[in-house]
mmCIF file of C-alpha atoms in Angstrom:
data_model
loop_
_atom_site.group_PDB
_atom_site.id
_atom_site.type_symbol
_atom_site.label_atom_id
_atom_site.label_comp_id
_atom_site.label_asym_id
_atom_site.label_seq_id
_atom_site.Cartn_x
_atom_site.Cartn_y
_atom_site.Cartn_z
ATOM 1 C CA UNK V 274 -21.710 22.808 37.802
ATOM 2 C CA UNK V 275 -18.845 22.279 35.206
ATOM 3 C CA UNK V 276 -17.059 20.180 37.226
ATOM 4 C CA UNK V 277 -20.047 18.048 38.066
ATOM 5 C CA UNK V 278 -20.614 17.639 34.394
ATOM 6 C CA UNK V 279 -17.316 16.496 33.654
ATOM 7 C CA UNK V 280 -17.548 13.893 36.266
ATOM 8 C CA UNK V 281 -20.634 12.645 34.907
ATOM 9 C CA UNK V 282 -19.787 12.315 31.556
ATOM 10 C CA UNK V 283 -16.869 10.378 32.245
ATOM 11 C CA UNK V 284 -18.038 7.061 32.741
ATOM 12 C CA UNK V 285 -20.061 7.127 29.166
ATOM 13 C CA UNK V 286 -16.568 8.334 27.816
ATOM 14 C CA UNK V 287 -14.701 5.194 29.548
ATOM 15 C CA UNK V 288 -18.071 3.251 28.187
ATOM 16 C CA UNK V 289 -17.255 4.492 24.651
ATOM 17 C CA UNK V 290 -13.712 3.524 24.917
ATOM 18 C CA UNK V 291 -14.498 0.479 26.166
ATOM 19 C CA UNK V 292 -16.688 -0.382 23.313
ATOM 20 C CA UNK V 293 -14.176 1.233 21.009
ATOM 21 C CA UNK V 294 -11.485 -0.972 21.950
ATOM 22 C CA UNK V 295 -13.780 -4.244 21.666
ATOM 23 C CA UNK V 296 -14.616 -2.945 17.919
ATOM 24 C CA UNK V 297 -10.542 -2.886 17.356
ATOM 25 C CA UNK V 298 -10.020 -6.083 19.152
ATOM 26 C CA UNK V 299 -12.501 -8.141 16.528
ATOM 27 C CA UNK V 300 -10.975 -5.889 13.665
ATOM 28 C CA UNK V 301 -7.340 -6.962 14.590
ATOM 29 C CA UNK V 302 -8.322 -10.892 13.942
ATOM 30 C CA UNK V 303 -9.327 -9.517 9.947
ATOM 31 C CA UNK V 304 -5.718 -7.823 9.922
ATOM 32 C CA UNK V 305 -4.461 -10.740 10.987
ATOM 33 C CA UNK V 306 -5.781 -12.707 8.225
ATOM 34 C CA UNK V 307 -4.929 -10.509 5.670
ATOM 35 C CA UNK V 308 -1.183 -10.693 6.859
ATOM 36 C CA UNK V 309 -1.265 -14.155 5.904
ATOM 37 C CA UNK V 310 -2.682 -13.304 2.834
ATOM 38 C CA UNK V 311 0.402 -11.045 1.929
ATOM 39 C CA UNK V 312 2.710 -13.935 3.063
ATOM 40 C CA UNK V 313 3.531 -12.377 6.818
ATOM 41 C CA UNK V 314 2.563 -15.106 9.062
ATOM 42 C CA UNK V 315 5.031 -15.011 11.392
ATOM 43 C CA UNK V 316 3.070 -12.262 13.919
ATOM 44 C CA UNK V 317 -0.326 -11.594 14.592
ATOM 45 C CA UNK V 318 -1.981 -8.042 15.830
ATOM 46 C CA UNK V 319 -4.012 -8.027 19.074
ATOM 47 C CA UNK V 320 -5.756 -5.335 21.141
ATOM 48 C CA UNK V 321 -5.007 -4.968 24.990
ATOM 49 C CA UNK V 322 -8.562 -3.334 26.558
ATOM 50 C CA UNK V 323 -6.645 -3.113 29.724
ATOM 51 C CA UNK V 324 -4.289 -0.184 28.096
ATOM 52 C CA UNK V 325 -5.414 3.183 26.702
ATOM 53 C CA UNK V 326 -1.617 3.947 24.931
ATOM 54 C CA UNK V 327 0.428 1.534 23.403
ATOM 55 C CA UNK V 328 -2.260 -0.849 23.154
ATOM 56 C CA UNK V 329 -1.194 -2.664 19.940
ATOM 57 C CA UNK V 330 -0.249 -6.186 20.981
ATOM 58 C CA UNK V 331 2.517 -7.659 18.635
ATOM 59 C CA UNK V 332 2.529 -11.507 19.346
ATOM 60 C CA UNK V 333 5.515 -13.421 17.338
ATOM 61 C CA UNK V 334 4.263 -17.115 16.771
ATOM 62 C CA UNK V 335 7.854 -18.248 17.406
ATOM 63 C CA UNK V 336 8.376 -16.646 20.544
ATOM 64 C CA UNK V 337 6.459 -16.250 24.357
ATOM 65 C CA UNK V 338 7.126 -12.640 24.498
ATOM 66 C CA UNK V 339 4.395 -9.916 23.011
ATOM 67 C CA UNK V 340 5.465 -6.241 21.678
ATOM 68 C CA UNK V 341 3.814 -3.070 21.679
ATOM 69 C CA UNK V 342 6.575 -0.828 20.210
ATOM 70 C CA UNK V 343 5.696 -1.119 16.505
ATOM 71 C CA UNK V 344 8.206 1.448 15.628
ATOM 72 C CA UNK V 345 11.477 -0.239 17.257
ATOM 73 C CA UNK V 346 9.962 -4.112 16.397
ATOM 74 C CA UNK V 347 8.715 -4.537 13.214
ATOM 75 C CA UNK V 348 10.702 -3.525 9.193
ATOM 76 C CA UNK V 349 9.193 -1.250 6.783
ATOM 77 C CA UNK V 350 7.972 -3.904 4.744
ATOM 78 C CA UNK V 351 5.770 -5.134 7.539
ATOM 79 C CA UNK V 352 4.417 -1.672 8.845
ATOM 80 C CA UNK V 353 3.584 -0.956 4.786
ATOM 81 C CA UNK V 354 1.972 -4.479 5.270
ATOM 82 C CA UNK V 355 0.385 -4.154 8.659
ATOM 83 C CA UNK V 356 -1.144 -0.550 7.286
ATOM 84 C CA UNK V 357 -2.546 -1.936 3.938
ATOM 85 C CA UNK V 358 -3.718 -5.111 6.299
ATOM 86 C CA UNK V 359 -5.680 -2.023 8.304
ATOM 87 C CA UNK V 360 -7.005 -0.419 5.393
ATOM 88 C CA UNK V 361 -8.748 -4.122 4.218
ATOM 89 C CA UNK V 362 -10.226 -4.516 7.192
ATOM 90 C CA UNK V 363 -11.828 -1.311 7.399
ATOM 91 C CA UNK V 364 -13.413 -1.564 3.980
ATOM 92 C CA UNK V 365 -14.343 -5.089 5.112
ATOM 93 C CA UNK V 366 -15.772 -4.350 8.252
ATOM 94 C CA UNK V 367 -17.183 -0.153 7.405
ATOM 95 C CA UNK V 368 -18.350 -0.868 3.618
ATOM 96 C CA UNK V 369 -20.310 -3.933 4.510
ATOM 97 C CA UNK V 370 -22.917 -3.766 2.125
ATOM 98 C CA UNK V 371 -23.102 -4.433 -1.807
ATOM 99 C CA UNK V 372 -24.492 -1.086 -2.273
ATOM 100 C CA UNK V 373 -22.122 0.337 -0.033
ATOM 101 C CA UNK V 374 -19.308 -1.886 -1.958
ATOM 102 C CA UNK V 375 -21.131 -0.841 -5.772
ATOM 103 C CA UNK V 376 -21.336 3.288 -4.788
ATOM 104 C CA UNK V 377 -16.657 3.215 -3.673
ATOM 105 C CA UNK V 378 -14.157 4.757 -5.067
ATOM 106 C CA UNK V 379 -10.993 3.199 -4.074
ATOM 107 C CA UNK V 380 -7.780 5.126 -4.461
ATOM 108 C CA UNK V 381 -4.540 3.550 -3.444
ATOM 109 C CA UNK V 382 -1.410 4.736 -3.357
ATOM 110 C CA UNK V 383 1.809 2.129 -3.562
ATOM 111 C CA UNK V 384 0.596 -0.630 -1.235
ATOM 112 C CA UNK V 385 4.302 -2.367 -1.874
ATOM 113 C CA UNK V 386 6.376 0.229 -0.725
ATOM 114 C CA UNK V 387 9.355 -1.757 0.815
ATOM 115 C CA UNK V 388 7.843 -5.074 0.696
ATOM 116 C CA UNK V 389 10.363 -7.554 -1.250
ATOM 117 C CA UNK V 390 9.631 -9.309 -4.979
ATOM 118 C CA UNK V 391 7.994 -12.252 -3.675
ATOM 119 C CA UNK V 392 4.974 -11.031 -2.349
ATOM 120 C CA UNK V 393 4.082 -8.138 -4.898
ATOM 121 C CA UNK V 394 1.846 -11.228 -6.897
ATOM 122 C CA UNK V 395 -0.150 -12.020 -3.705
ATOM 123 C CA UNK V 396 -0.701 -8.115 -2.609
ATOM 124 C CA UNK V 397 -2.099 -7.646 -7.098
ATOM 125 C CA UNK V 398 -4.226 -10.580 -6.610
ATOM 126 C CA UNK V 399 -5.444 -9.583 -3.349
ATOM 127 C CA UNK V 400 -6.228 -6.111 -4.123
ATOM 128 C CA UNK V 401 -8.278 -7.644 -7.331
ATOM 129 C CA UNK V 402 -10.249 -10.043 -5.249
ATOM 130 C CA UNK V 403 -11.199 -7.228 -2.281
ATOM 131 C CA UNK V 404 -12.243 -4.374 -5.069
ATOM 132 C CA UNK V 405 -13.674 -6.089 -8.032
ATOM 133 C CA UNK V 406 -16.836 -4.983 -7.241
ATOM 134 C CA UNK V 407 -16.655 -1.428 -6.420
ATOM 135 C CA UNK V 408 -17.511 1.662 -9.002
ATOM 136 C CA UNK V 409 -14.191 2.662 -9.396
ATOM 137 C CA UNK V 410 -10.527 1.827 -8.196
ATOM 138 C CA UNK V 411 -7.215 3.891 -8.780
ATOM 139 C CA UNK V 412 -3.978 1.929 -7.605
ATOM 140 C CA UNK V 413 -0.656 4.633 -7.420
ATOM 141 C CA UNK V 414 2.759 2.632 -7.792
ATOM 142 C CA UNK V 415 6.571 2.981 -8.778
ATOM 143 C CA UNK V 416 7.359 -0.427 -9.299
ATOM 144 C CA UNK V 417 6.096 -1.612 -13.036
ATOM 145 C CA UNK V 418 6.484 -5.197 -12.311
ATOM 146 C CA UNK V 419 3.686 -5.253 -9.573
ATOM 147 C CA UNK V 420 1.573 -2.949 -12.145
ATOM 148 C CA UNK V 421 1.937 -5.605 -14.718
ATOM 149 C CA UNK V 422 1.034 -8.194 -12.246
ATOM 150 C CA UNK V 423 -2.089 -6.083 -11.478
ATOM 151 C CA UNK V 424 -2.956 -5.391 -14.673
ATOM 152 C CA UNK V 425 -2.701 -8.902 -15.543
ATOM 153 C CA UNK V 426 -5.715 -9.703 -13.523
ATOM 154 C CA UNK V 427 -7.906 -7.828 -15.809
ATOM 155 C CA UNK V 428 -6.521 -9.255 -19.038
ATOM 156 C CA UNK V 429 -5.496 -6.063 -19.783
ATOM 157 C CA UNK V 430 -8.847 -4.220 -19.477
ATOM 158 C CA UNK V 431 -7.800 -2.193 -17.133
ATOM 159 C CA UNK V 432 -6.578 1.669 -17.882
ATOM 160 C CA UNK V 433 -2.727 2.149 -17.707
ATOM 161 C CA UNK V 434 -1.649 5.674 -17.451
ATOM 162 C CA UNK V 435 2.084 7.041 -16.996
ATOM 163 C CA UNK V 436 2.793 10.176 -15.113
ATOM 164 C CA UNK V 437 5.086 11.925 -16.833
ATOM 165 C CA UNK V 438 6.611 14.499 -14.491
ATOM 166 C CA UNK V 439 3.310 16.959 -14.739
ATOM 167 C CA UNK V 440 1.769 15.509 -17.452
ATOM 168 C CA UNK V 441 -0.803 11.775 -17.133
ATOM 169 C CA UNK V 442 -0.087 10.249 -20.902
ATOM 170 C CA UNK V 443 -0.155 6.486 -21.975
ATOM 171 C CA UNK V 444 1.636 3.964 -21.440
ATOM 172 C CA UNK V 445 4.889 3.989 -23.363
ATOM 173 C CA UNK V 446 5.407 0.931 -26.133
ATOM 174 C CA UNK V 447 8.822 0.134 -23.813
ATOM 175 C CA UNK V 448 6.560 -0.158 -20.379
ATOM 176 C CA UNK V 449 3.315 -2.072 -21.904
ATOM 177 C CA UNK V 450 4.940 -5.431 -21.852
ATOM 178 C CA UNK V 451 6.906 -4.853 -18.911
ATOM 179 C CA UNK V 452 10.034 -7.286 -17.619
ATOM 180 C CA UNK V 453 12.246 -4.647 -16.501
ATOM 181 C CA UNK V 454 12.696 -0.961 -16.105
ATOM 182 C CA UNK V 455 16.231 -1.552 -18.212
ATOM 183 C CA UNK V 456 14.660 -0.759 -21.425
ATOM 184 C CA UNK V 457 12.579 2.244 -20.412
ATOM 185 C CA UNK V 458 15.680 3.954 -18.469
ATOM 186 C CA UNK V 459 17.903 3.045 -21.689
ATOM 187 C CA UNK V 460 15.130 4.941 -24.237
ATOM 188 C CA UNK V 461 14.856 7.829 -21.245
ATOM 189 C CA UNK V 462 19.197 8.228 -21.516
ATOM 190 C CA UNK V 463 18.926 7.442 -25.464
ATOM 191 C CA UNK V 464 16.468 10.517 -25.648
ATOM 192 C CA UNK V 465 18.628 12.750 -23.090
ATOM 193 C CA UNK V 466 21.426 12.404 -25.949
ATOM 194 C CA UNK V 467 19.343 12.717 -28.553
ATOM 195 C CA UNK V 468 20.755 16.746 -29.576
ATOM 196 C CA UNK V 469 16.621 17.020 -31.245
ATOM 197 C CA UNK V 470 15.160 16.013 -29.180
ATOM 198 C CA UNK V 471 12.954 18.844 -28.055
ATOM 199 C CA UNK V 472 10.966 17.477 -24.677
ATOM 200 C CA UNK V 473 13.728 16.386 -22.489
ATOM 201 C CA UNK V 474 14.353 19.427 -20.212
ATOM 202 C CA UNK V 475 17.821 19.460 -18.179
ATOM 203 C CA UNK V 476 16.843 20.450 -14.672
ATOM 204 C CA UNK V 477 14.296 17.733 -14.594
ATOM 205 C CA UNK V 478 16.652 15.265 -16.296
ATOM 206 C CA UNK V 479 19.739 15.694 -13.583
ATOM 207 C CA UNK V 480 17.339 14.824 -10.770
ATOM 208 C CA UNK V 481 17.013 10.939 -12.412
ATOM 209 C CA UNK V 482 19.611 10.526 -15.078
ATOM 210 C CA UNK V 483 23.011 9.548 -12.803
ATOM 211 C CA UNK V 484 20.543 6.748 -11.428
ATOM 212 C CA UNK V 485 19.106 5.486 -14.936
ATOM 213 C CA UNK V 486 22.795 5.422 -15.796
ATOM 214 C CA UNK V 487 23.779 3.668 -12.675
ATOM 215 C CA UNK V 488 20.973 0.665 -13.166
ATOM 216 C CA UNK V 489 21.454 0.558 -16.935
ATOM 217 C CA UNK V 490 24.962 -0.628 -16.366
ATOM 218 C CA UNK V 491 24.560 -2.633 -13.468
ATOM 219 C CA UNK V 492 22.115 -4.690 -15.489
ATOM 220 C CA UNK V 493 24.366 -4.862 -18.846
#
């Protein structure tokens, strides 16, 4: 009886994948897009129905020959791009209606991570156009330049806050009209020296001091 189960359920379960696959296929051509949007044009993402593993097609525009090994083919900077690209399309395609859009919270966490200077402008904006209208969006990053970028968007409306080993506090004076990180790692090494100044605790200072040091004097 089991085994006459099994065999009955498994066309609906090839049915399901089937259909699965389809729904992947038509979300691929949104990734796509939004790779152009963050300046990677130079690949697209397809789905092959035909193949239940490795079924991520990677087709280069200046070559014949397609990919499906994502980890040995493509940099960091394009997976981080490829899986932000997949995130936008699943809001697009899952949260497709305003009330759906209006009722979000959006949290996310350093979309730029190994993508060069030239495209952190394009990922602010386009993270500003997709979530403008949901209830509430959170955006987690080290790099202050594609902060200011993003902040810049909401004419400075926007909350900044600075997480300060355990401790969320404002925006320091040195970050809130941010060029470069030289000034805030000079105050952070002028503080270390500072013999009274209380709040700078050693154990947590060795862990990012030789590198402040490092970039300060690279950049002088």
């Amino acid at each position: 009886v089991i085994e006459e189960s099994k065999n009955e359920g498994l066309p609906f379960l090839k049915d399901k994948l089937r259909e699965e696959l389809k729904k992947l296929k038509a979300e691929s051509k949104s990734i796509s897009i939004y790779l152009v949007k963050m300046g990677i044009d130079h690949f697209d993402i397809d789905i092959n129905e035909n193949e239940e593993d490795e079924n991520i097609v990677i087709r280069y525009k200046n070559s014949t020959n397609d990919k499906n090994k994502l980890k040995n083919c493509l940099s960091d900077g394009e997976k981080t791009a490829l899986a932000f690209a997949y995130f936008l399309s699943k809001f697009e395609n899952e949260i497709n209606t305003p009330e759906k859009v209006k009722d979000s919270v959006v949290v996310i966490d350093d979309p730029i991570s190994s993508l060069d200077d030239n495209r952190l402008y394009s990922t602010a904006h386009l993270i500003w156009r997709n979530f403008e209208e949901v209830k509430q969006l959170i955006v987690l990053s080290h790099n202050f330049l594609f902060l200011k970028f993003f902040n810049s968007f909401y004419c400075g409306k926007a909350n900044c806050l600075f997480l300060d080993g355990e401790k969320i506090t404002d925006l320091p004076d040195e970050l809130k009209n941010f060029e470069t990180p030289y000034f805030y790692m000079l105050k952070t090494i002028i503080d270390f020296l500072d013999q009274n100044n209380q709040n700078v605790n050693y154990n947590e200072a060795k862990r990012y001091l030789p590198n402040f040091i490092r970039r300060v004097l690279e950049t002088f």
